[in-house]
Amino acid sequence: MAYQIEVSHLSKHYQVHDKEPGLAGSLRSFFARKYRVVKAVDDVSFTIGQGEMVGFLGPNGAGKTTTLKVLSGLLYPTAGNATVLGFTPHQRETAYLKQFTLVMGQKQQLMWDLPALETFLVNQAIYEIPRAQFDATLKELDDLLDLGPIMKKQVRKLSLGERMKCELAAALLHRPKVLFLDEPTIGLDVTMQVRIRDFIAAFNKRYGATVILTSHYMADVTALCDRIIVIDKGHLFYDGNFRALIERVAPYKIIKLQLERPTTSEVLSQFGKVEFSDGLTAVLHVPRASATESAARLLAQLKVEDVTFEDPPVEDIIREVFAVNAASNPTAQE
Amino acid sequence: MQYLKLITLFLKANILIELEYRANFVAHALVSLGWVSVTIVGTTVFFTQTDTIGGWTFYETLVISGMFTLIGGFIQMFLQPNVQKVIEMVRLGTLDFVLIKPVNSQFMASLRYAQLFSGVDVIAGGFIMVYAMGHLGLTPDAVTLLLFAVMVLMSMVIVYSIWMVMATFSFWFVKVGNMTELFNSVYDTGRFPVSTFQGVLRVMLTLVIPIAFITTFPAQAILGRLDAVTFVASVVMGFGMFVFSAWFWRFAIRQYSSASS
């Protein structure tokens, strides 16, 4: 089998009813609901090989989660096919269910009033994990995530980050071959985001697991995935190398400046493209290739109170992708 | 084997949860005793006006009250908490975690939680029955006990199925709290023999919402008054409703998969 995940011309449409505002609207929609078809996923195709880590990017409601749910067998496709590990997900064969996992950053499977360890034991029974393998996996997960002090505390007493670690452990005890991670770092502070990210990378390396990751945080995706798939309004917009995409549509870094003395845009423009300037604060775009050099020059010549360097936000990059695509063809493949 | 292990783990988890909330246990035991007294006093008050209701004497009716309390406890113990959880999971979308597990989803959804305090009601119900039987001077033989056991099992299967069907409705109507309220008020009629009710109401309570199968018929069994037709009907009703609830659950999951986002 060449690919672990194959998706061809996948579509998922569903009906929603619109509620009109106000009491009259509510009454009207109670008696005669107006339905509207939403194309959550529309003719999407891609393939993913074993051990690959792919980032799904797109704004809210783009169809990322819907795609993951189809691949998890939670939703029937309206049209097209999806195959994972040779199985058709929505048939929900036990053999398939035992080989993948789904982690949703906004939803939890851990039992709230009990220590996470109790959920681990339930999952051990559910996935029929032999004792020795369970102990070994738990130990490895403990090494990677430092679960020791937290897995015996009631889940409701854990911090969001600690809970996420336990969620991941609970979802990975059966050593799945395919991981669907939907916003696994949502709401976490930066340190914890890095921690979870490193863990995902380590798990992928150690077990050769295939990973599809959706995230709002650019850093998650840049750190983990060479390849990204950009989806918006159910359409696939880009599938290919992430760095190549950044080079193409956003070949700049953002420098944010806090200056000691008012400085005009004219002065600033010799260091880069001025996006914003009000005298004391400024935002510059500088070419990625010469970013370090521009920064050095800038610090040498101007009195700077504070300076930060940032990558363009993922939203901007996606917006650029859409702009580029709208101008050329609707789907770009690399 | 896997399922047996899971039931053990669920039970253990529930015991741990209950131990977390000790004060709750005491409160619940008191509430439970309160309700048992209400049931007994209520029945006693009825019998100050009459010697029989629907052809049942006071102590015979008390056997039904015992059955009513026992099954009420069973509902509180296993059905209510799981059904509530299913409704919550549908609303929050965490049912997805149940559906991706390589285990029968109805099993997972309906046996995971238990409110073990309500065991107090089950025991109290048993005591009421033993007490009433004592006053009637009846000592059931082995066959009667066996028949009774089967009838109680069927009674439980029937209420389980009714509750599962109600829970399943939450896939379409996210709030089904009213439905369980409605059931609870209909179930209240189960503290009296079904023969108390006349005409349409009696047919309803036997065939539509089969409260008769839940309290009256098992009580008949322990009193040694069970006829073959009622016995067979109970078994058929139990199996039929269980099969229907399982079919309905699968149907709902299919709908859920094709309709939700």
PDB file of C-alpha atoms in Angstrom, chain A residues 53-332:
ATOM      1  CA  MET A  53       3.099  14.929   9.382  1.00  0.00           C
ATOM      2  CA  VAL A  54       0.674  17.144   7.592  1.00  0.00           C
ATOM      3  CA  GLY A  55      -0.739  20.423   8.808  1.00  0.00           C
ATOM      4  CA  PHE A  56      -4.299  21.392   7.983  1.00  0.00           C
ATOM      5  CA  LEU A  57      -4.719  25.129   7.813  1.00  0.00           C
ATOM      6  CA  GLY A  58      -7.742  27.234   7.233  1.00  0.00           C
ATOM      7  CA  PRO A  59     -10.022  29.687   8.982  1.00  0.00           C
ATOM      8  CA  ASN A  60     -12.832  28.577  11.274  1.00  0.00           C
ATOM      9  CA  GLY A  61     -15.517  26.649   9.468  1.00  0.00           C
ATOM     10  CA  ALA A  62     -13.173  25.857   6.607  1.00  0.00           C
ATOM     11  CA  GLY A  63     -13.854  22.121   6.729  1.00  0.00           C
ATOM     12  CA  LYS A  64     -10.768  20.951   8.622  1.00  0.00           C
ATOM     13  CA  THR A  65     -12.628  19.305  11.473  1.00  0.00           C
ATOM     14  CA  THR A  66     -15.229  17.854   9.117  1.00  0.00           C
ATOM     15  CA  THR A  67     -12.467  16.208   7.091  1.00  0.00           C
ATOM     16  CA  LEU A  68     -10.944  14.741  10.250  1.00  0.00           C
ATOM     17  CA  LYS A  69     -14.362  13.463  11.317  1.00  0.00           C
ATOM     18  CA  VAL A  70     -14.884  11.743   7.996  1.00  0.00           C
ATOM     19  CA  LEU A  71     -11.460  10.133   8.325  1.00  0.00           C
ATOM     20  CA  SER A  72     -12.363   9.041  11.869  1.00  0.00           C
ATOM     21  CA  GLY A  73     -15.536   7.401  10.626  1.00  0.00           C
ATOM     22  CA  LEU A  74     -17.765   9.787  12.533  1.00  0.00           C
ATOM     23  CA  LEU A  75     -19.340  11.219   9.397  1.00  0.00           C
ATOM     24  CA  TYR A  76     -20.445   9.591   6.176  1.00  0.00           C
ATOM     25  CA  PRO A  77     -19.131  11.324   3.092  1.00  0.00           C
ATOM     26  CA  THR A  78     -21.822  12.812   0.862  1.00  0.00           C
ATOM     27  CA  ALA A  79     -19.704  11.941  -2.154  1.00  0.00           C
ATOM     28  CA  GLY A  80     -16.223  10.672  -2.909  1.00  0.00           C
ATOM     29  CA  ASN A  81     -14.036   8.251  -1.027  1.00  0.00           C
ATOM     30  CA  ALA A  82     -11.741   8.150   1.942  1.00  0.00           C
ATOM     31  CA  THR A  83      -9.472   5.242   2.795  1.00  0.00           C
ATOM     32  CA  VAL A  84      -7.240   5.050   5.844  1.00  0.00           C
ATOM     33  CA  LEU A  85      -4.903   2.090   6.366  1.00  0.00           C
ATOM     34  CA  GLY A  86      -6.925   0.297   3.699  1.00  0.00           C
ATOM     35  CA  PHE A  87     -10.184   0.698   5.632  1.00  0.00           C
ATOM     36  CA  THR A  88     -13.242   2.725   4.810  1.00  0.00           C
ATOM     37  CA  PRO A  89     -13.562   4.787   7.987  1.00  0.00           C
ATOM     38  CA  HIS A  90     -17.350   5.055   8.264  1.00  0.00           C
ATOM     39  CA  GLN A  91     -17.712   1.279   8.291  1.00  0.00           C
ATOM     40  CA  ARG A  92     -16.122   1.518  11.738  1.00  0.00           C
ATOM     41  CA  GLU A  93     -14.506  -1.894  11.686  1.00  0.00           C
ATOM     42  CA  THR A  94     -12.961  -2.802  15.017  1.00  0.00           C
ATOM     43  CA  ALA A  95      -9.617  -3.434  13.324  1.00  0.00           C
ATOM     44  CA  TYR A  96      -9.634   0.149  12.076  1.00  0.00           C
ATOM     45  CA  LEU A  97     -10.875   1.734  15.283  1.00  0.00           C
ATOM     46  CA  LYS A  98      -7.959   0.150  17.130  1.00  0.00           C
ATOM     47  CA  GLN A  99      -5.371   1.755  14.883  1.00  0.00           C
ATOM     48  CA  PHE A 100      -6.118   5.440  14.902  1.00  0.00           C
ATOM     49  CA  THR A 101      -6.858   8.114  17.406  1.00  0.00           C
ATOM     50  CA  LEU A 102      -8.622  11.442  17.452  1.00  0.00           C
ATOM     51  CA  VAL A 103      -7.682  14.231  19.833  1.00  0.00           C
ATOM     52  CA  MET A 104      -9.875  17.288  19.983  1.00  0.00           C
ATOM     53  CA  GLY A 105      -8.348  20.183  21.873  1.00  0.00           C
ATOM     54  CA  GLN A 106     -11.733  21.596  22.772  1.00  0.00           C
ATOM     55  CA  LYS A 107     -13.329  18.366  23.926  1.00  0.00           C
ATOM     56  CA  GLN A 108     -12.237  15.913  26.518  1.00  0.00           C
ATOM     57  CA  GLN A 109     -12.649  12.229  27.055  1.00  0.00           C
ATOM     58  CA  LEU A 110     -11.094  12.045  30.531  1.00  0.00           C
ATOM     59  CA  MET A 111     -13.454  11.333  33.423  1.00  0.00           C
ATOM     60  CA  TRP A 112     -13.778  14.664  35.172  1.00  0.00           C
ATOM     61  CA  ASP A 113     -14.010  13.582  38.800  1.00  0.00           C
ATOM     62  CA  LEU A 114     -11.314  10.930  38.677  1.00  0.00           C
ATOM     63  CA  PRO A 115      -7.572  10.813  38.143  1.00  0.00           C
ATOM     64  CA  ALA A 116      -6.602  10.421  34.484  1.00  0.00           C
ATOM     65  CA  LEU A 117      -5.108   7.038  35.346  1.00  0.00           C
ATOM     66  CA  GLU A 118      -8.645   5.659  35.705  1.00  0.00           C
ATOM     67  CA  THR A 119      -9.447   6.710  32.144  1.00  0.00           C
ATOM     68  CA  PHE A 120      -6.182   5.118  31.017  1.00  0.00           C
ATOM     69  CA  LEU A 121      -7.271   1.825  32.592  1.00  0.00           C
ATOM     70  CA  VAL A 122     -10.685   2.020  30.923  1.00  0.00           C
ATOM     71  CA  ASN A 123      -8.980   2.638  27.586  1.00  0.00           C
ATOM     72  CA  GLN A 124      -6.668  -0.286  28.239  1.00  0.00           C
ATOM     73  CA  ALA A 125      -9.736  -2.523  28.509  1.00  0.00           C
ATOM     74  CA  ILE A 126     -11.462  -0.906  25.534  1.00  0.00           C
ATOM     75  CA  TYR A 127      -8.475  -1.374  23.243  1.00  0.00           C
ATOM     76  CA  GLU A 128      -7.604  -4.738  24.828  1.00  0.00           C
ATOM     77  CA  ILE A 129      -4.012  -3.667  25.440  1.00  0.00           C
ATOM     78  CA  PRO A 130      -1.990  -6.454  27.072  1.00  0.00           C
ATOM     79  CA  ARG A 131      -0.701  -5.569  30.535  1.00  0.00           C
ATOM     80  CA  ALA A 132       2.977  -5.545  29.613  1.00  0.00           C
ATOM     81  CA  GLN A 133       2.437  -3.364  26.556  1.00  0.00           C
ATOM     82  CA  PHE A 134       0.233  -0.992  28.547  1.00  0.00           C
ATOM     83  CA  ASP A 135       2.883  -0.571  31.226  1.00  0.00           C
ATOM     84  CA  ALA A 136       5.615  -0.039  28.663  1.00  0.00           C
ATOM     85  CA  THR A 137       3.624   2.527  26.673  1.00  0.00           C
ATOM     86  CA  LEU A 138       2.560   4.367  29.781  1.00  0.00           C
ATOM     87  CA  LYS A 139       6.162   4.533  30.891  1.00  0.00           C
ATOM     88  CA  GLU A 140       7.265   5.960  27.559  1.00  0.00           C
ATOM     89  CA  LEU A 141       4.450   8.492  27.567  1.00  0.00           C
ATOM     90  CA  ASP A 142       5.420   9.378  31.111  1.00  0.00           C
ATOM     91  CA  ASP A 143       9.005   9.986  29.998  1.00  0.00           C
ATOM     92  CA  LEU A 144       7.896  12.223  27.165  1.00  0.00           C
ATOM     93  CA  LEU A 145       5.125  14.101  28.950  1.00  0.00           C
ATOM     94  CA  ASP A 146       6.131  13.915  32.590  1.00  0.00           C
ATOM     95  CA  LEU A 147       2.803  12.453  33.658  1.00  0.00           C
ATOM     96  CA  GLY A 148       3.967  11.029  36.964  1.00  0.00           C
ATOM     97  CA  PRO A 149       2.820  13.820  39.269  1.00  0.00           C
ATOM     98  CA  ILE A 150      -0.383  14.634  37.389  1.00  0.00           C
ATOM     99  CA  MET A 151      -2.011  11.386  36.353  1.00  0.00           C
ATOM    100  CA  LYS A 152      -3.024  10.520  39.903  1.00  0.00           C
ATOM    101  CA  LYS A 153      -4.732  13.834  40.557  1.00  0.00           C
ATOM    102  CA  GLN A 154      -8.406  14.323  39.768  1.00  0.00           C
ATOM    103  CA  VAL A 155      -8.769  15.706  36.286  1.00  0.00           C
ATOM    104  CA  ARG A 156     -10.860  18.639  37.495  1.00  0.00           C
ATOM    105  CA  LYS A 157      -7.910  19.790  39.606  1.00  0.00           C
ATOM    106  CA  LEU A 158      -5.484  19.869  36.674  1.00  0.00           C
ATOM    107  CA  SER A 159      -4.491  22.935  34.697  1.00  0.00           C
ATOM    108  CA  LEU A 160      -5.487  23.103  31.052  1.00  0.00           C
ATOM    109  CA  GLY A 161      -1.991  22.131  29.945  1.00  0.00           C
ATOM    110  CA  GLU A 162      -1.751  19.211  32.347  1.00  0.00           C
ATOM    111  CA  ARG A 163      -5.157  18.029  31.219  1.00  0.00           C
ATOM    112  CA  MET A 164      -4.070  18.177  27.586  1.00  0.00           C
ATOM    113  CA  LYS A 165      -1.037  16.026  28.382  1.00  0.00           C
ATOM    114  CA  CYS A 166      -3.324  13.449  29.940  1.00  0.00           C
ATOM    115  CA  GLU A 167      -5.761  13.685  27.022  1.00  0.00           C
ATOM    116  CA  LEU A 168      -2.922  12.932  24.633  1.00  0.00           C
ATOM    117  CA  ALA A 169      -1.721  10.021  26.741  1.00  0.00           C
ATOM    118  CA  ALA A 170      -5.240   8.570  26.949  1.00  0.00           C
ATOM    119  CA  ALA A 171      -5.556   8.834  23.192  1.00  0.00           C
ATOM    120  CA  LEU A 172      -2.185   7.226  22.460  1.00  0.00           C
ATOM    121  CA  LEU A 173      -2.026   4.279  24.856  1.00  0.00           C
ATOM    122  CA  HIS A 174      -3.011   1.858  22.116  1.00  0.00           C
ATOM    123  CA  ARG A 175      -0.115   3.083  19.962  1.00  0.00           C
ATOM    124  CA  PRO A 176      -2.223   4.210  17.028  1.00  0.00           C
ATOM    125  CA  LYS A 177      -0.654   4.249  13.574  1.00  0.00           C
ATOM    126  CA  VAL A 178      -2.620   7.301  12.529  1.00  0.00           C
ATOM    127  CA  LEU A 179      -3.203  10.411  14.644  1.00  0.00           C
ATOM    128  CA  PHE A 180      -5.840  13.033  13.944  1.00  0.00           C
ATOM    129  CA  LEU A 181      -5.077  16.020  16.134  1.00  0.00           C
ATOM    130  CA  ASP A 182      -7.647  18.766  16.029  1.00  0.00           C
ATOM    131  CA  GLU A 183      -6.307  21.931  17.671  1.00  0.00           C
ATOM    132  CA  PRO A 184      -4.299  20.044  20.301  1.00  0.00           C
ATOM    133  CA  THR A 185      -2.671  23.203  21.646  1.00  0.00           C
ATOM    134  CA  ILE A 186      -5.697  25.465  21.770  1.00  0.00           C
ATOM    135  CA  GLY A 187      -5.778  27.728  24.808  1.00  0.00           C
ATOM    136  CA  LEU A 188      -2.368  26.631  26.090  1.00  0.00           C
ATOM    137  CA  ASP A 189       0.389  29.035  27.060  1.00  0.00           C
ATOM    138  CA  VAL A 190       3.474  29.234  24.892  1.00  0.00           C
ATOM    139  CA  THR A 191       5.659  26.977  27.048  1.00  0.00           C
ATOM    140  CA  MET A 192       3.030  24.290  27.113  1.00  0.00           C
ATOM    141  CA  GLN A 193       2.441  24.647  23.373  1.00  0.00           C
ATOM    142  CA  VAL A 194       6.118  23.983  22.798  1.00  0.00           C
ATOM    143  CA  ARG A 195       5.982  21.023  25.155  1.00  0.00           C
ATOM    144  CA  ILE A 196       3.032  19.425  23.350  1.00  0.00           C
ATOM    145  CA  ARG A 197       4.617  20.162  19.981  1.00  0.00           C
ATOM    146  CA  ASP A 198       7.880  18.484  20.984  1.00  0.00           C
ATOM    147  CA  PHE A 199       5.911  15.531  22.236  1.00  0.00           C
ATOM    148  CA  ILE A 200       4.028  15.115  18.963  1.00  0.00           C
ATOM    149  CA  ALA A 201       7.318  15.264  17.054  1.00  0.00           C
ATOM    150  CA  ALA A 202       8.861  12.677  19.378  1.00  0.00           C
ATOM    151  CA  PHE A 203       5.879  10.352  19.135  1.00  0.00           C
ATOM    152  CA  ASN A 204       5.927  10.593  15.357  1.00  0.00           C
ATOM    153  CA  LYS A 205       9.620   9.760  15.294  1.00  0.00           C
ATOM    154  CA  ARG A 206       9.468   6.919  17.789  1.00  0.00           C
ATOM    155  CA  TYR A 207       6.455   5.107  16.390  1.00  0.00           C
ATOM    156  CA  GLY A 208       6.520   6.237  12.764  1.00  0.00           C
ATOM    157  CA  ALA A 209       2.934   7.365  13.203  1.00  0.00           C
ATOM    158  CA  THR A 210       1.193   9.368  10.526  1.00  0.00           C
ATOM    159  CA  VAL A 211      -0.131  12.673  11.824  1.00  0.00           C
ATOM    160  CA  ILE A 212      -2.694  15.129  10.564  1.00  0.00           C
ATOM    161  CA  LEU A 213      -2.690  18.274  12.661  1.00  0.00           C
ATOM    162  CA  THR A 214      -4.972  21.247  12.585  1.00  0.00           C
ATOM    163  CA  SER A 215      -3.999  24.363  14.433  1.00  0.00           C
ATOM    164  CA  HIS A 216      -4.559  28.056  14.624  1.00  0.00           C
ATOM    165  CA  TYR A 217      -1.004  28.601  15.710  1.00  0.00           C
ATOM    166  CA  MET A 218       1.418  29.081  12.893  1.00  0.00           C
ATOM    167  CA  ALA A 219       4.265  27.987  15.141  1.00  0.00           C
ATOM    168  CA  ASP A 220       2.711  24.548  15.687  1.00  0.00           C
ATOM    169  CA  VAL A 221       2.545  23.963  12.007  1.00  0.00           C
ATOM    170  CA  THR A 222       5.945  25.441  11.140  1.00  0.00           C
ATOM    171  CA  ALA A 223       7.641  23.413  13.849  1.00  0.00           C
ATOM    172  CA  LEU A 224       6.026  20.121  12.985  1.00  0.00           C
ATOM    173  CA  CYS A 225       4.921  19.925   9.402  1.00  0.00           C
ATOM    174  CA  ASP A 226       6.886  20.184   6.184  1.00  0.00           C
ATOM    175  CA  ARG A 227       3.723  19.806   4.262  1.00  0.00           C
ATOM    176  CA  ILE A 228       0.519  21.727   4.646  1.00  0.00           C
ATOM    177  CA  ILE A 229      -2.933  21.501   3.171  1.00  0.00           C
ATOM    178  CA  VAL A 230      -4.874  24.744   3.100  1.00  0.00           C
ATOM    179  CA  ILE A 231      -8.653  24.469   3.061  1.00  0.00           C
ATOM    180  CA  ASP A 232     -11.234  27.196   2.954  1.00  0.00           C
ATOM    181  CA  LYS A 233     -14.996  26.986   2.509  1.00  0.00           C
ATOM    182  CA  GLY A 234     -14.613  23.274   1.885  1.00  0.00           C
ATOM    183  CA  HIS A 235     -12.157  23.727  -0.989  1.00  0.00           C
ATOM    184  CA  LEU A 236      -8.573  22.624  -1.068  1.00  0.00           C
ATOM    185  CA  PHE A 237      -6.477  25.655  -1.889  1.00  0.00           C
ATOM    186  CA  TYR A 238      -2.938  24.503  -1.479  1.00  0.00           C
ATOM    187  CA  ASP A 239      -1.195  21.218  -0.871  1.00  0.00           C
ATOM    188  CA  GLY A 240       2.538  21.249  -0.694  1.00  0.00           C
ATOM    189  CA  ASN A 241       5.699  22.335   1.031  1.00  0.00           C
ATOM    190  CA  PHE A 242       5.138  24.895   3.717  1.00  0.00           C
ATOM    191  CA  ARG A 243       8.379  26.814   3.367  1.00  0.00           C
ATOM    192  CA  ALA A 244       7.923  27.050  -0.375  1.00  0.00           C
ATOM    193  CA  LEU A 245       4.531  28.587   0.239  1.00  0.00           C
ATOM    194  CA  ILE A 246       5.858  31.139   2.699  1.00  0.00           C
ATOM    195  CA  GLU A 247       8.652  32.046   0.317  1.00  0.00           C
ATOM    196  CA  ARG A 248       6.130  32.535  -2.413  1.00  0.00           C
ATOM    197  CA  VAL A 249       3.374  34.489  -0.741  1.00  0.00           C
ATOM    198  CA  ALA A 250       4.966  35.979   2.342  1.00  0.00           C
ATOM    199  CA  PRO A 251       8.693  36.341   1.763  1.00  0.00           C
ATOM    200  CA  TYR A 252       9.092  38.778   4.644  1.00  0.00           C
ATOM    201  CA  LYS A 253       9.438  39.001   8.397  1.00  0.00           C
ATOM    202  CA  ILE A 254       7.660  41.512  10.565  1.00  0.00           C
ATOM    203  CA  ILE A 255       9.663  43.844  12.764  1.00  0.00           C
ATOM    204  CA  LYS A 256       7.775  45.715  15.466  1.00  0.00           C
ATOM    205  CA  LEU A 257       9.586  48.717  16.873  1.00  0.00           C
ATOM    206  CA  GLN A 258       9.235  50.843  19.942  1.00  0.00           C
ATOM    207  CA  LEU A 259      11.407  53.921  19.391  1.00  0.00           C
ATOM    208  CA  GLU A 260      12.913  56.331  21.862  1.00  0.00           C
ATOM    209  CA  ARG A 261      12.562  59.348  19.623  1.00  0.00           C
ATOM    210  CA  PRO A 262       9.931  60.145  17.033  1.00  0.00           C
ATOM    211  CA  THR A 263      11.152  58.916  13.682  1.00  0.00           C
ATOM    212  CA  THR A 264       9.553  59.581  10.338  1.00  0.00           C
ATOM    213  CA  SER A 265       8.417  56.968   7.867  1.00  0.00           C
ATOM    214  CA  GLU A 266      10.997  58.237   5.394  1.00  0.00           C
ATOM    215  CA  VAL A 267      13.820  57.335   7.761  1.00  0.00           C
ATOM    216  CA  LEU A 268      12.295  53.982   8.539  1.00  0.00           C
ATOM    217  CA  SER A 269      11.677  53.101   4.913  1.00  0.00           C
ATOM    218  CA  GLN A 270      15.412  52.614   4.278  1.00  0.00           C
ATOM    219  CA  PHE A 271      15.227  49.476   6.477  1.00  0.00           C
ATOM    220  CA  GLY A 272      12.099  47.921   5.019  1.00  0.00           C
ATOM    221  CA  LYS A 273       8.551  48.433   3.891  1.00  0.00           C
ATOM    222  CA  VAL A 274       6.708  50.585   6.435  1.00  0.00           C
ATOM    223  CA  GLU A 275       3.320  49.069   7.224  1.00  0.00           C
ATOM    224  CA  PHE A 276       2.543  51.357  10.087  1.00  0.00           C
ATOM    225  CA  SER A 277       4.196  54.266  11.821  1.00  0.00           C
ATOM    226  CA  ASP A 278       3.037  56.877  14.299  1.00  0.00           C
ATOM    227  CA  GLY A 279       6.406  58.282  15.204  1.00  0.00           C
ATOM    228  CA  LEU A 280       7.184  56.232  18.300  1.00  0.00           C
ATOM    229  CA  THR A 281       5.922  52.829  17.211  1.00  0.00           C
ATOM    230  CA  ALA A 282       6.273  51.227  13.816  1.00  0.00           C
ATOM    231  CA  VAL A 283       5.731  47.983  11.979  1.00  0.00           C
ATOM    232  CA  LEU A 284       8.088  47.068   9.138  1.00  0.00           C
ATOM    233  CA  HIS A 285       8.112  44.238   6.630  1.00  0.00           C
ATOM    234  CA  VAL A 286      11.610  43.200   5.660  1.00  0.00           C
ATOM    235  CA  PRO A 287      12.624  40.569   3.121  1.00  0.00           C
ATOM    236  CA  ARG A 288      13.154  37.196   4.832  1.00  0.00           C
ATOM    237  CA  ALA A 289      16.565  36.704   3.231  1.00  0.00           C
ATOM    238  CA  SER A 290      17.999  39.970   4.548  1.00  0.00           C
ATOM    239  CA  ALA A 291      16.002  40.205   7.768  1.00  0.00           C
ATOM    240  CA  THR A 292      18.973  39.750  10.104  1.00  0.00           C
ATOM    241  CA  GLU A 293      21.078  42.258   8.269  1.00  0.00           C
ATOM    242  CA  SER A 294      18.275  44.884   8.184  1.00  0.00           C
ATOM    243  CA  ALA A 295      17.694  44.379  11.873  1.00  0.00           C
ATOM    244  CA  ALA A 296      21.349  44.854  12.676  1.00  0.00           C
ATOM    245  CA  ARG A 297      21.504  48.047  10.658  1.00  0.00           C
ATOM    246  CA  LEU A 298      18.350  49.302  12.270  1.00  0.00           C
ATOM    247  CA  LEU A 299      19.599  48.703  15.802  1.00  0.00           C
ATOM    248  CA  ALA A 300      22.883  50.374  14.991  1.00  0.00           C
ATOM    249  CA  GLN A 301      21.375  53.518  13.528  1.00  0.00           C
ATOM    250  CA  LEU A 302      18.228  54.161  15.573  1.00  0.00           C
ATOM    251  CA  LYS A 303      17.562  54.507  19.287  1.00  0.00           C
ATOM    252  CA  VAL A 304      15.301  51.540  19.869  1.00  0.00           C
ATOM    253  CA  GLU A 305      13.501  50.851  23.126  1.00  0.00           C
ATOM    254  CA  ASP A 306      12.024  47.515  22.172  1.00  0.00           C
ATOM    255  CA  VAL A 307      11.991  45.345  19.090  1.00  0.00           C
ATOM    256  CA  THR A 308      10.280  42.060  18.164  1.00  0.00           C
ATOM    257  CA  PHE A 309      10.645  39.848  15.087  1.00  0.00           C
ATOM    258  CA  GLU A 310       7.682  37.847  13.928  1.00  0.00           C
ATOM    259  CA  ASP A 311       6.621  35.567  11.141  1.00  0.00           C
ATOM    260  CA  PRO A 312       3.623  36.758   9.217  1.00  0.00           C
ATOM    261  CA  PRO A 313       0.517  35.428  10.946  1.00  0.00           C
ATOM    262  CA  VAL A 314      -0.905  32.313   9.381  1.00  0.00           C
ATOM    263  CA  GLU A 315      -4.141  34.135   8.623  1.00  0.00           C
ATOM    264  CA  ASP A 316      -2.250  36.623   6.480  1.00  0.00           C
ATOM    265  CA  ILE A 317      -0.479  33.877   4.612  1.00  0.00           C
ATOM    266  CA  ILE A 318      -3.727  32.072   3.974  1.00  0.00           C
ATOM    267  CA  ARG A 319      -5.327  35.302   2.845  1.00  0.00           C
ATOM    268  CA  GLU A 320      -2.440  35.769   0.438  1.00  0.00           C
ATOM    269  CA  VAL A 321      -2.904  32.227  -0.824  1.00  0.00           C
ATOM    270  CA  PHE A 322      -6.555  32.925  -1.509  1.00  0.00           C
ATOM    271  CA  ALA A 323      -5.738  36.195  -3.217  1.00  0.00           C
ATOM    272  CA  VAL A 324      -3.155  34.486  -5.423  1.00  0.00           C
ATOM    273  CA  ASN A 325      -5.547  31.665  -6.210  1.00  0.00           C
ATOM    274  CA  ALA A 326      -8.456  33.898  -6.958  1.00  0.00           C
ATOM    275  CA  ALA A 327      -6.262  35.574  -9.521  1.00  0.00           C
ATOM    276  CA  SER A 328      -5.077  32.344 -11.135  1.00  0.00           C
ATOM    277  CA  ASN A 329      -6.790  28.951 -10.779  1.00  0.00           C
ATOM    278  CA  PRO A 330      -8.965  27.662  -7.929  1.00  0.00           C
ATOM    279  CA  THR A 331      -6.670  24.837  -6.786  1.00  0.00           C
ATOM    280  CA  ALA A 332      -2.934  24.948  -6.749  1.00  0.00           C
TER     281      ALA A 332
END
